[in-house]
Amino acid sequence: EITVRGSTAYTTTWGNPSGVGSAVYIWDVTGDAPTLVDSVLVDNARTLGDVAVSDDGAYLFVATEQVGALAIYSLADPRKPVLVTRYTSAEILPGVHTAEIARVNGKLYGFLAIDPGVSPAKLVIVDLGNPGSPQPVFSQFIGTPYVHDTFVRDGILFLGLWNAGVAIWDIGGGGKGGTPAAPVELGRLQTANGEVHNIW
């Protein structure tokens, strides 16, 4: 996965030995071709999923699979991320596949699509108001067999539920009283061939 802010891009890696870990690569993208400037090793992570930067540019968020964590880094120096915390809990095992980071009514939240593993897939919403101490505010089993992607715009949460289609929830902007801790479903669309993967 990739995210870009200003002249810096961050990419993640996939399918590495768990004992080695996976890297986030940091690139200078000012020229015609990206230049690798540094990397950050995420220990004991076979696969890194989404990578995202907060809207204020202060933090980098990296989803990790197999070990089930959301790694959070300070971007005081955008080219030298410093680990703030590696949030994990029973709620996000066996791994975070995708992680949308968005602000709702002034507060930062993470919208985490959790791998099904030995149990059904799950959506977990985490309060990131204090990035050093994430707090889960919502959890629900959803998706068939995955909740594969999430996207937030103007207080509306869109869920890519693979073969269960697309769900649209009010989390603060849909006029139905929803919040990140208590979403209200606005509608659902069943796609013809399933496999709803990404939403933008």
mmCIF file of N, CA, C and O in Angstrom, residues 121-174:
data_model
loop_
_atom_site.group_PDB
_atom_site.id
_atom_site.type_symbol
_atom_site.label_atom_id
_atom_site.label_comp_id
_atom_site.label_asym_id
_atom_site.label_seq_id
_atom_site.Cartn_x
_atom_site.Cartn_y
_atom_site.Cartn_z
ATOM 1 N N ALA A 121 -15.257 -11.991 10.037
ATOM 2 C CA ALA A 121 -14.611 -10.693 9.883
ATOM 3 C C ALA A 121 -15.285 -9.673 10.794
ATOM 4 O O ALA A 121 -16.429 -9.837 11.208
ATOM 5 N N LYS A 122 -14.570 -8.575 11.063
ATOM 6 C CA LYS A 122 -15.067 -7.623 12.041
ATOM 7 C C LYS A 122 -14.614 -6.219 11.676
ATOM 8 O O LYS A 122 -13.526 -6.020 11.128
ATOM 9 N N LEU A 123 -15.463 -5.234 11.987
ATOM 10 C CA LEU A 123 -15.090 -3.829 11.923
ATOM 11 C C LEU A 123 -14.866 -3.339 13.349
ATOM 12 O O LEU A 123 -15.707 -3.550 14.223
ATOM 13 N N VAL A 124 -13.733 -2.696 13.575
ATOM 14 C CA VAL A 124 -13.445 -2.090 14.874
ATOM 15 C C VAL A 124 -13.144 -0.611 14.644
ATOM 16 O O VAL A 124 -12.338 -0.269 13.772
ATOM 17 N N ILE A 125 -13.804 0.257 15.400
ATOM 18 C CA ILE A 125 -13.562 1.697 15.329
ATOM 19 C C ILE A 125 -12.818 2.109 16.591
ATOM 20 O O ILE A 125 -13.233 1.771 17.709
ATOM 21 N N VAL A 126 -11.715 2.837 16.405
ATOM 22 C CA VAL A 126 -10.822 3.192 17.508
ATOM 23 C C VAL A 126 -10.711 4.710 17.608
ATOM 24 O O VAL A 126 -10.484 5.392 16.604
ATOM 25 N N ASP A 127 -10.885 5.231 18.814
ATOM 26 C CA ASP A 127 -10.696 6.653 19.100
ATOM 27 C C ASP A 127 -9.194 6.929 19.157
ATOM 28 O O ASP A 127 -8.479 6.358 19.985
ATOM 29 N N LEU A 128 -8.714 7.814 18.268
ATOM 30 C CA LEU A 128 -7.299 8.168 18.214
ATOM 31 C C LEU A 128 -7.065 9.600 18.675
ATOM 32 O O LEU A 128 -6.071 10.223 18.314
ATOM 33 N N GLY A 129 -7.986 10.112 19.498
ATOM 34 C CA GLY A 129 -7.824 11.461 20.036
ATOM 35 C C GLY A 129 -6.503 11.621 20.757
ATOM 36 O O GLY A 129 -5.870 12.678 20.700
ATOM 37 N N ASN A 130 -6.064 10.565 21.452
ATOM 38 C CA ASN A 130 -4.720 10.490 22.020
ATOM 39 C C ASN A 130 -4.019 9.346 21.303
ATOM 40 O O ASN A 130 -4.197 8.181 21.678
ATOM 41 N N PRO A 131 -3.228 9.629 20.261
ATOM 42 C CA PRO A 131 -2.645 8.550 19.464
ATOM 43 C C PRO A 131 -1.746 7.603 20.260
ATOM 44 O O PRO A 131 -1.540 6.463 19.835
ATOM 45 N N GLY A 132 -1.243 8.043 21.386
ATOM 46 C CA GLY A 132 -0.419 7.176 22.219
ATOM 47 C C GLY A 132 -1.221 6.180 23.023
ATOM 48 O O GLY A 132 -0.653 5.239 23.591
ATOM 49 N N SER A 133 -2.543 6.364 23.060
ATOM 50 C CA SER A 133 -3.406 5.478 23.844
ATOM 51 C C SER A 133 -4.744 5.276 23.130
ATOM 52 O O SER A 133 -5.768 5.795 23.565
ATOM 53 N N PRO A 134 -4.753 4.529 22.026
ATOM 54 C CA PRO A 134 -5.995 4.315 21.281
ATOM 55 C C PRO A 134 -7.043 3.614 22.157
ATOM 56 O O PRO A 134 -6.717 2.753 22.974
ATOM 57 N N GLN A 135 -8.317 3.990 21.930
ATOM 58 C CA GLN A 135 -9.417 3.411 22.701
ATOM 59 C C GLN A 135 -10.489 2.891 21.757
ATOM 60 O O GLN A 135 -11.046 3.652 20.968
ATOM 61 N N PRO A 136 -10.803 1.588 21.812
ATOM 62 C CA PRO A 136 -11.880 1.068 20.963
ATOM 63 C C PRO A 136 -13.227 1.613 21.407
ATOM 64 O O PRO A 136 -13.511 1.683 22.607
ATOM 65 N N VAL A 137 -14.046 2.033 20.436
ATOM 66 C CA VAL A 137 -15.371 2.571 20.770
ATOM 67 C C VAL A 137 -16.497 1.770 20.124
ATOM 68 O O VAL A 137 -17.663 1.928 20.502
ATOM 69 N N PHE A 138 -16.155 0.902 19.142
ATOM 70 C CA PHE A 138 -17.190 0.143 18.445
ATOM 71 C C PHE A 138 -16.572 -1.108 17.846
ATOM 72 O O PHE A 138 -15.448 -1.076 17.341
ATOM 73 N N SER A 139 -17.318 -2.218 17.896
ATOM 74 C CA SER A 139 -16.875 -3.465 17.286
ATOM 75 C C SER A 139 -18.102 -4.237 16.823
ATOM 76 O O SER A 139 -19.081 -4.353 17.566
ATOM 77 N N GLN A 140 -18.046 -4.758 15.589
ATOM 78 C CA GLN A 140 -19.167 -5.554 15.091
ATOM 79 C C GLN A 140 -18.670 -6.555 14.055
ATOM 80 O O GLN A 140 -17.904 -6.207 13.165
ATOM 81 N N PHE A 141 -19.102 -7.817 14.186
ATOM 82 C CA PHE A 141 -18.834 -8.804 13.152
ATOM 83 C C PHE A 141 -19.665 -8.432 11.923
ATOM 84 O O PHE A 141 -20.853 -8.161 12.029
ATOM 85 N N ILE A 142 -19.009 -8.416 10.750
ATOM 86 C CA ILE A 142 -19.694 -7.971 9.538
ATOM 87 C C ILE A 142 -18.893 -8.422 8.325
ATOM 88 O O ILE A 142 -17.679 -8.619 8.401
ATOM 89 N N GLY A 143 -19.557 -8.591 7.190
ATOM 90 C CA GLY A 143 -18.877 -8.960 5.955
ATOM 91 C C GLY A 143 -18.946 -10.453 5.681
ATOM 92 O O GLY A 143 -19.038 -11.259 6.600
ATOM 93 N N THR A 144 -18.899 -10.818 4.382
ATOM 94 C CA THR A 144 -18.959 -12.210 3.974
ATOM 95 C C THR A 144 -17.944 -12.475 2.864
ATOM 96 O O THR A 144 -18.185 -12.106 1.719
ATOM 97 N N PRO A 145 -16.825 -13.132 3.097
ATOM 98 C CA PRO A 145 -16.306 -13.475 4.424
ATOM 99 C C PRO A 145 -15.441 -12.371 5.019
ATOM 100 O O PRO A 145 -14.872 -12.532 6.075
ATOM 101 N N TYR A 146 -15.330 -11.238 4.303
ATOM 102 C CA TYR A 146 -14.457 -10.144 4.747
ATOM 103 C C TYR A 146 -15.224 -8.838 4.879
ATOM 104 O O TYR A 146 -16.198 -8.616 4.167
ATOM 105 N N VAL A 147 -14.742 -7.960 5.747
ATOM 106 C CA VAL A 147 -14.943 -6.525 5.553
ATOM 107 C C VAL A 147 -13.597 -6.055 5.025
ATOM 108 O O VAL A 147 -12.606 -6.057 5.742
ATOM 109 N N HIS A 148 -13.564 -5.724 3.751
ATOM 110 C CA HIS A 148 -12.266 -5.574 3.089
ATOM 111 C C HIS A 148 -11.744 -4.152 3.102
ATOM 112 O O HIS A 148 -10.536 -3.938 3.111
ATOM 113 N N ASP A 149 -12.634 -3.164 3.096
ATOM 114 C CA ASP A 149 -12.156 -1.789 3.029
ATOM 115 C C ASP A 149 -13.165 -0.874 3.692
ATOM 116 O O ASP A 149 -14.356 -1.194 3.801
ATOM 117 N N THR A 150 -12.671 0.271 4.145
ATOM 118 C CA THR A 150 -13.528 1.304 4.725
ATOM 119 C C THR A 150 -13.124 2.644 4.124
ATOM 120 O O THR A 150 -11.979 2.839 3.723
ATOM 121 N N PHE A 151 -14.082 3.555 4.070
ATOM 122 C CA PHE A 151 -13.804 4.896 3.565
ATOM 123 C C PHE A 151 -14.731 5.868 4.280
ATOM 124 O O PHE A 151 -15.918 5.578 4.455
ATOM 125 N N VAL A 152 -14.189 7.004 4.701
ATOM 126 C CA VAL A 152 -14.979 8.004 5.428
ATOM 127 C C VAL A 152 -14.945 9.317 4.667
ATOM 128 O O VAL A 152 -13.882 9.771 4.235
ATOM 129 N N ARG A 153 -16.126 9.928 4.529
ATOM 130 C CA ARG A 153 -16.210 11.275 3.950
ATOM 131 C C ARG A 153 -17.368 12.002 4.598
ATOM 132 O O ARG A 153 -18.497 11.504 4.614
ATOM 133 N N ASP A 154 -17.077 13.184 5.153
ATOM 134 C CA ASP A 154 -18.114 14.068 5.700
ATOM 135 C C ASP A 154 -19.019 13.366 6.713
ATOM 136 O O ASP A 154 -20.236 13.548 6.706
ATOM 137 N N GLY A 155 -18.420 12.544 7.567
ATOM 138 C CA GLY A 155 -19.199 11.879 8.601
ATOM 139 C C GLY A 155 -20.030 10.716 8.107
ATOM 140 O O GLY A 155 -20.941 10.254 8.807
ATOM 141 N N ILE A 156 -19.729 10.204 6.913
ATOM 142 C CA ILE A 156 -20.387 9.023 6.354
ATOM 143 C C ILE A 156 -19.326 7.939 6.198
ATOM 144 O O ILE A 156 -18.250 8.181 5.649
ATOM 145 N N LEU A 157 -19.636 6.717 6.700
ATOM 146 C CA LEU A 157 -18.718 5.591 6.611
ATOM 147 C C LEU A 157 -19.226 4.618 5.544
ATOM 148 O O LEU A 157 -20.383 4.186 5.588
ATOM 149 N N PHE A 158 -18.359 4.299 4.581
ATOM 150 C CA PHE A 158 -18.664 3.332 3.539
ATOM 151 C C PHE A 158 -17.880 2.056 3.826
ATOM 152 O O PHE A 158 -16.676 2.113 4.092
ATOM 153 N N LEU A 159 -18.540 0.907 3.756
ATOM 154 C CA LEU A 159 -17.921 -0.377 4.072
ATOM 155 C C LEU A 159 -17.954 -1.286 2.854
ATOM 156 O O LEU A 159 -19.020 -1.520 2.279
ATOM 157 N N GLY A 160 -16.798 -1.800 2.458
ATOM 158 C CA GLY A 160 -16.724 -2.811 1.406
ATOM 159 C C GLY A 160 -16.784 -4.178 2.053
ATOM 160 O O GLY A 160 -15.818 -4.617 2.685
ATOM 161 N N LEU A 161 -17.917 -4.869 1.900
ATOM 162 C CA LEU A 161 -18.193 -6.095 2.650
ATOM 163 C C LEU A 161 -18.031 -7.355 1.797
ATOM 164 O O LEU A 161 -18.660 -8.378 2.068
ATOM 165 N N TRP A 162 -17.212 -7.272 0.776
ATOM 166 C CA TRP A 162 -16.914 -8.380 -0.132
ATOM 167 C C TRP A 162 -18.214 -8.929 -0.718
ATOM 168 O O TRP A 162 -18.918 -8.195 -1.400
ATOM 169 N N ASN A 163 -18.613 -10.145 -0.409
ATOM 170 C CA ASN A 163 -19.819 -10.702 -1.032
ATOM 171 C C ASN A 163 -21.121 -10.219 -0.396
ATOM 172 O O ASN A 163 -22.203 -10.546 -0.885
ATOM 173 N N ALA A 164 -21.022 -9.437 0.673
ATOM 174 C CA ALA A 164 -22.220 -8.839 1.286
ATOM 175 C C ALA A 164 -22.476 -7.431 0.768
ATOM 176 O O ALA A 164 -23.355 -6.735 1.281
ATOM 177 N N GLY A 165 -21.723 -6.988 -0.229
ATOM 178 C CA GLY A 165 -21.983 -5.706 -0.870
ATOM 179 C C GLY A 165 -21.361 -4.508 -0.184
ATOM 180 O O GLY A 165 -20.289 -4.602 0.419
ATOM 181 N N VAL A 166 -22.054 -3.391 -0.255
ATOM 182 C CA VAL A 166 -21.599 -2.119 0.302
ATOM 183 C C VAL A 166 -22.620 -1.651 1.336
ATOM 184 O O VAL A 166 -23.822 -1.650 1.066
ATOM 185 N N ALA A 167 -22.143 -1.268 2.513
ATOM 186 C CA ALA A 167 -23.009 -0.664 3.521
ATOM 187 C C ALA A 167 -22.575 0.782 3.726
ATOM 188 O O ALA A 167 -21.388 1.104 3.637
ATOM 189 N N ILE A 168 -23.534 1.659 4.010
ATOM 190 C CA ILE A 168 -23.271 3.085 4.216
ATOM 191 C C ILE A 168 -23.862 3.475 5.558
ATOM 192 O O ILE A 168 -25.061 3.268 5.796
ATOM 193 N N TRP A 169 -23.009 4.003 6.436
ATOM 194 C CA TRP A 169 -23.421 4.320 7.801
ATOM 195 C C TRP A 169 -23.239 5.794 8.117
ATOM 196 O O TRP A 169 -22.254 6.419 7.693
ATOM 197 N N ASP A 170 -24.160 6.332 8.866
ATOM 198 C CA ASP A 170 -24.019 7.672 9.443
ATOM 199 C C ASP A 170 -23.175 7.552 10.704
ATOM 200 O O ASP A 170 -23.519 6.819 11.629
ATOM 201 N N ILE A 171 -22.053 8.279 10.735
ATOM 202 C CA ILE A 171 -21.227 8.325 11.945
ATOM 203 C C ILE A 171 -21.046 9.768 12.426
ATOM 204 O O ILE A 171 -20.133 10.067 13.197
ATOM 205 N N GLY A 172 -21.920 10.650 11.956
ATOM 206 C CA GLY A 172 -21.841 12.034 12.392
ATOM 207 C C GLY A 172 -22.185 13.048 11.331
ATOM 208 O O GLY A 172 -22.283 14.244 11.617
ATOM 209 N N GLY A 173 -22.396 12.598 10.088
ATOM 210 C CA GLY A 173 -22.700 13.542 9.015
ATOM 211 C C GLY A 173 -23.912 13.176 8.196
ATOM 212 O O GLY A 173 -24.213 13.845 7.202
ATOM 213 N N GLY A 174 -24.633 12.132 8.579
ATOM 214 C CA GLY A 174 -25.741 11.655 7.767
ATOM 215 C C GLY A 174 -27.111 12.088 8.226
ATOM 216 O O GLY A 174 -28.117 11.728 7.624
#
